[in-house]
Short mmCIF file of C-alpha atoms in Angstrom, two decimals:
data_model
loop_
_atom_site.label_atom_id
_atom_site.label_comp_id
_atom_site.label_asym_id
_atom_site.label_seq_id
_atom_site.Cartn_x
_atom_site.Cartn_y
_atom_site.Cartn_z
CA UNK Y 1 -13.18 0.70 8.23
CA UNK Y 2 -14.98 -0.92 10.87
CA UNK Y 3 -14.14 -3.91 9.01
CA UNK Y 4 -10.74 -4.27 10.63
CA UNK Y 5 -11.88 -4.68 13.65
CA UNK Y 6 -13.79 -8.23 12.52
CA UNK Y 7 -10.27 -9.19 10.80
CA UNK Y 8 -8.42 -12.19 12.61
CA UNK Y 9 -5.72 -11.72 14.58
CA UNK Y 10 -2.44 -12.52 13.32
CA UNK Y 11 -0.23 -14.09 15.21
CA UNK Y 12 3.92 -15.20 15.09
CA UNK Y 13 5.91 -17.35 17.17
CA UNK Y 14 9.26 -16.48 18.51
CA UNK Y 15 11.75 -17.40 20.56
CA UNK Y 16 13.76 -16.54 23.81
CA UNK Y 17 17.44 -14.79 22.44
CA UNK Y 18 20.16 -16.37 23.65
CA UNK Y 19 22.93 -14.61 21.45
CA UNK Y 20 23.71 -11.38 22.23
CA UNK Y 21 25.20 -8.65 20.64
CA UNK Y 22 28.22 -9.87 17.68
CA UNK Y 23 27.06 -13.54 18.25
CA UNK Y 24 23.52 -12.22 16.31
CA UNK Y 25 25.66 -12.43 12.76
CA UNK Y 26 25.11 -16.00 13.16
CA UNK Y 27 21.45 -16.23 14.00
CA UNK Y 28 21.09 -14.30 11.11
CA UNK Y 29 22.73 -16.11 8.74
CA UNK Y 30 20.41 -18.87 9.77
CA UNK Y 31 17.50 -17.06 9.04
CA UNK Y 32 16.63 -15.49 12.02
CA UNK Y 33 16.33 -12.17 13.15
CA UNK Y 34 17.49 -10.91 16.84
CA UNK Y 35 13.73 -8.27 17.90
CA UNK Y 36 13.51 -6.99 21.19
CA UNK Y 37 9.84 -6.87 23.05
CA UNK Y 38 9.39 -3.73 25.54
CA UNK Y 39 6.07 -1.74 26.42
CA UNK Y 40 5.44 -0.23 29.48
CA UNK Y 41 4.54 -3.48 31.36
CA UNK Y 42 7.16 -5.98 30.68
CA UNK Y 43 10.29 -5.92 30.83
CA UNK Y 44 12.84 -6.00 27.88
CA UNK Y 45 13.24 -9.53 26.28
CA UNK Y 46 15.39 -10.34 23.44
CA UNK Y 47 13.97 -12.38 21.10
CA UNK Y 48 14.47 -14.03 17.64
CA UNK Y 49 11.96 -14.00 14.93
CA UNK Y 50 12.29 -16.83 12.04
CA UNK Y 51 12.61 -14.08 8.42
CA UNK Y 52 10.15 -15.68 6.52
CA UNK Y 53 7.49 -15.41 8.53
CA UNK Y 54 7.90 -12.00 9.95
CA UNK Y 55 8.26 -10.71 6.60
CA UNK Y 56 4.18 -12.58 6.06
CA UNK Y 57 3.26 -10.93 8.76
CA UNK Y 58 4.53 -7.92 8.90
CA UNK Y 59 3.46 -7.65 5.21
CA UNK Y 60 -0.52 -7.79 6.59
CA UNK Y 61 0.07 -6.14 9.65
CA UNK Y 62 2.28 -3.61 9.14
CA UNK Y 63 3.34 -1.11 11.76
CA UNK Y 64 -0.30 -0.51 12.64
CA UNK Y 65 -2.37 -3.91 13.32
CA UNK Y 66 -1.58 -5.38 16.37
CA UNK Y 67 0.37 -9.04 16.04
CA UNK Y 68 0.02 -11.67 18.77
CA UNK Y 69 3.32 -12.77 19.66
CA UNK Y 70 3.74 -15.80 20.92
CA UNK Y 71 6.56 -16.52 23.07
CA UNK Y 72 7.09 -20.02 24.42
CA UNK Y 73 3.32 -21.01 26.50
CA UNK Y 74 2.88 -16.63 26.96
CA UNK Y 75 0.54 -14.09 24.26
CA UNK Y 76 1.79 -10.52 23.83
CA UNK Y 77 -0.55 -8.18 21.63
CA UNK Y 78 2.22 -6.04 20.22
CA UNK Y 79 2.48 -3.66 17.09
CA UNK Y 80 5.30 -3.98 14.74
CA UNK Y 81 7.04 -0.53 16.57
CA UNK Y 82 9.71 -0.28 13.92
CA UNK Y 83 11.93 -2.31 11.81
CA UNK Y 84 15.97 -1.81 10.52
CA UNK Y 85 16.84 -2.90 6.91
CA UNK Y 86 20.08 -3.83 5.73
CA UNK Y 87 20.97 -1.54 3.15
CA UNK Y 88 22.50 -3.76 0.68
CA UNK Y 89 19.92 -7.07 1.33
CA UNK Y 90 17.07 -4.41 1.82
CA UNK Y 91 15.52 -7.34 4.44
CA UNK Y 92 14.76 -7.18 7.45
CA UNK Y 93 17.77 -6.96 10.31
CA UNK Y 94 16.30 -6.37 13.90
CA UNK Y 95 13.09 -5.69 15.04
CA UNK Y 96 11.61 -4.05 18.17
CA UNK Y 97 7.73 -5.46 19.71
CA UNK Y 98 5.75 -2.45 20.94
CA UNK Y 99 3.02 -3.87 24.06
CA UNK Y 100 1.01 -0.72 24.37
CA UNK Y 101 -1.31 -0.18 27.03
CA UNK Y 102 -5.10 -1.46 25.58
CA UNK Y 103 -6.60 0.99 27.33
CA UNK Y 104 -4.68 4.31 26.39
CA UNK Y 105 -4.94 5.67 23.08
CA UNK Y 106 -1.90 5.76 21.09
CA UNK Y 107 -0.25 7.69 17.11
CA UNK Y 108 0.13 5.59 14.11
CA UNK Y 109 1.11 6.15 10.37
CA UNK Y 110 -0.71 4.25 8.78
CA UNK Y 111 -0.54 4.38 4.66
CA UNK Y 112 -3.05 5.21 2.11
CA UNK Y 113 -4.75 3.45 -0.63
CA UNK Y 114 -5.73 4.47 -3.77
CA UNK Y 115 -8.99 2.64 -5.17
CA UNK Y 116 -11.02 2.34 -7.90
CA UNK Y 117 -10.40 4.22 -11.50
CA UNK Y 118 -10.70 8.14 -12.28
CA UNK Y 119 -12.75 9.27 -14.64
CA UNK Y 120 -10.85 12.63 -14.58
CA UNK Y 121 -8.02 10.55 -15.67
CA UNK Y 122 -9.31 7.66 -18.04
CA UNK Y 123 -12.07 9.97 -19.92
CA UNK Y 124 -9.97 13.39 -19.63
CA UNK Y 125 -6.80 12.49 -20.49
CA UNK Y 126 -5.19 14.12 -16.28
CA UNK Y 127 -2.61 12.65 -14.32
CA UNK Y 128 -3.99 11.97 -10.40
CA UNK Y 129 -1.97 13.85 -8.40
CA UNK Y 130 -1.00 12.48 -4.93
CA UNK Y 131 -0.22 14.91 -1.86
CA UNK Y 132 -0.63 12.53 0.75
CA UNK Y 133 0.49 9.41 0.91
CA UNK Y 134 -0.24 8.28 4.41
CA UNK Y 135 -1.85 9.84 7.73
CA UNK Y 136 -0.79 9.99 11.24
CA UNK Y 137 -4.28 8.81 13.53
CA UNK Y 138 -5.08 8.20 17.30
CA UNK Y 139 -6.37 5.83 18.70
CA UNK Y 140 -6.86 2.65 20.90
CA UNK Y 141 -4.22 -0.15 19.42
CA UNK Y 142 -7.13 -2.39 18.69
CA UNK Y 143 -8.76 0.08 17.04
CA UNK Y 144 -5.96 1.60 15.15
CA UNK Y 145 -6.81 0.31 11.18
CA UNK Y 146 -3.79 -1.76 9.10
CA UNK Y 147 -4.80 1.19 6.05
CA UNK Y 148 -7.45 3.98 4.91
CA UNK Y 149 -8.62 3.79 1.53
CA UNK Y 150 -9.39 6.38 -0.45
CA UNK Y 151 -11.88 5.89 -3.57
CA UNK Y 152 -10.43 8.04 -6.49
CA UNK Y 153 -13.65 7.04 -8.70
CA UNK Y 154 -15.13 10.74 -7.62
CA UNK Y 155 -12.56 12.69 -9.02
CA UNK Y 156 -14.66 13.25 -12.64
CA UNK Y 157 -13.71 16.82 -13.55
CA UNK Y 158 -10.27 18.66 -13.39
CA UNK Y 159 -12.59 20.42 -10.30
CA UNK Y 160 -12.91 17.63 -8.68
CA UNK Y 161 -10.32 16.38 -5.28
CA UNK Y 162 -10.55 14.23 -2.26
CA UNK Y 163 -9.67 16.40 1.21
CA UNK Y 164 -8.79 14.10 4.12
CA UNK Y 165 -12.33 14.81 6.17
CA UNK Y 166 -13.96 13.19 2.90
CA UNK Y 167 -12.33 9.65 4.08
CA UNK Y 168 -13.77 7.23 5.82
CA UNK Y 169 -12.50 6.03 9.35
CA UNK Y 170 -13.67 4.55 12.33
CA UNK Y 171 -15.24 6.73 14.81
CA UNK Y 172 -13.16 5.40 17.07
CA UNK Y 173 -10.18 7.28 14.90
CA UNK Y 174 -8.62 10.75 14.65
CA UNK Y 175 -6.91 11.89 11.54
CA UNK Y 176 -3.70 14.05 13.36
CA UNK Y 177 -4.16 16.53 10.20
CA UNK Y 178 -5.97 19.76 9.14
CA UNK Y 179 -9.39 18.14 7.96
CA UNK Y 180 -9.44 20.78 5.21
CA UNK Y 181 -5.88 19.43 3.29
CA UNK Y 182 -6.03 17.63 0.03
CA UNK Y 183 -5.21 14.49 -0.20
CA UNK Y 184 -5.23 13.77 -4.22
CA UNK Y 185 -7.31 15.72 -7.55
CA UNK Y 186 -6.61 15.10 -11.17
CA UNK Y 187 -4.30 17.44 -13.54
CA UNK Y 188 -4.97 18.25 -16.33
CA UNK Y 189 -2.29 17.38 -19.07
CA UNK Y 190 -0.94 20.84 -19.80
CA UNK Y 191 -0.31 21.48 -16.28
CA UNK Y 192 1.11 18.38 -14.79
CA UNK Y 193 4.68 19.68 -14.24
CA UNK Y 194 3.36 22.83 -12.32
CA UNK Y 195 1.13 20.83 -10.60
CA UNK Y 196 3.68 17.89 -9.87
CA UNK Y 197 6.69 20.06 -8.87
CA UNK Y 198 4.65 21.29 -5.48
CA UNK Y 199 4.78 17.81 -4.25
CA UNK Y 200 6.92 16.50 -5.35
CA UNK Y 201 9.21 19.14 -2.98
CA UNK Y 202 6.89 18.44 -0.06
CA UNK Y 203 8.07 14.38 -0.16
CA UNK Y 204 11.13 15.27 -0.37
CA UNK Y 205 11.00 17.53 2.40
CA UNK Y 206 9.00 14.72 4.41
CA UNK Y 207 11.23 12.12 3.05
CA UNK Y 208 14.42 14.09 4.92
CA UNK Y 209 12.81 14.62 8.25
CA UNK Y 210 11.37 11.09 8.63
CA UNK Y 211 15.42 9.80 7.60
CA UNK Y 212 16.74 12.39 10.53
CA UNK Y 213 14.26 11.09 13.11
CA UNK Y 214 14.37 7.66 12.24
CA UNK Y 215 18.49 8.77 12.68
CA UNK Y 216 17.52 9.98 15.93
CA UNK Y 217 15.65 7.20 17.14
CA UNK Y 218 18.57 4.84 16.70
CA UNK Y 219 21.10 6.33 17.57
CA UNK Y 220 19.03 6.51 21.10
CA UNK Y 221 17.63 2.70 20.70
CA UNK Y 222 21.85 1.96 20.35
CA UNK Y 223 22.56 1.99 23.96
CA UNK Y 224 20.18 -1.09 25.07
CA UNK Y 225 19.34 -4.75 24.81
CA UNK Y 226 22.62 -5.83 27.27
CA UNK Y 227 20.62 -5.38 30.89
CA UNK Y 228 18.22 -2.77 28.96
CA UNK Y 229 17.14 -2.01 25.19
CA UNK Y 230 19.53 0.60 23.73
CA UNK Y 231 22.76 -1.69 25.17
CA UNK Y 232 21.85 -4.49 23.12
CA UNK Y 233 21.20 -2.78 19.78
CA UNK Y 234 24.39 -0.85 19.92
CA UNK Y 235 26.30 -3.83 20.35
CA UNK Y 236 24.07 -5.51 17.04
CA UNK Y 237 25.29 -2.84 15.18
#
């Protein structure tokens, strides 16, 4: 994953936002998204960002790649810490930009990207079973990978599997999961339903936990930004 470091820094322009509270509805109608910039070394700054420009950058950066946020004449290295999505339009309606300390490791969730073709699927008629779709990692902000690739071409038989320890990541990146945990394998045709049952149940539990965590975070953050991030977000909803 060393190639991550060689990629050019993604940039995004933002403006200081003067419309606070309920007034943000008007700027959303113009394709502008309200946002907040915060971090351990800066005060909360209300911002506004062009929706289309943000979506382009977010698609490439996700929540684990540093972005150069240009605000007026100042540049901030930030992570897209959280994006609030409208339940109906499925469009972003609020963004949290977080400026981390570059000399301290942080934890981030990184998606797994499955690449290649598994011979056990193509030649033997099996079904690829993915137990894990994303991983929590720890690293300095500038070393965080955007994604972690999983080469499934190694799955030649039904006995083969890919474990956490088989992943190739930069030495600066620590995966916060048991090395011997299975990421994926190929199930035999007659065992597909049996093998899929447990992973599906586990994923549902993980999804419920994530929703609960998000709701708790949103509850906590809805009291900021009118003098603090929490108060402003509460007014905008």
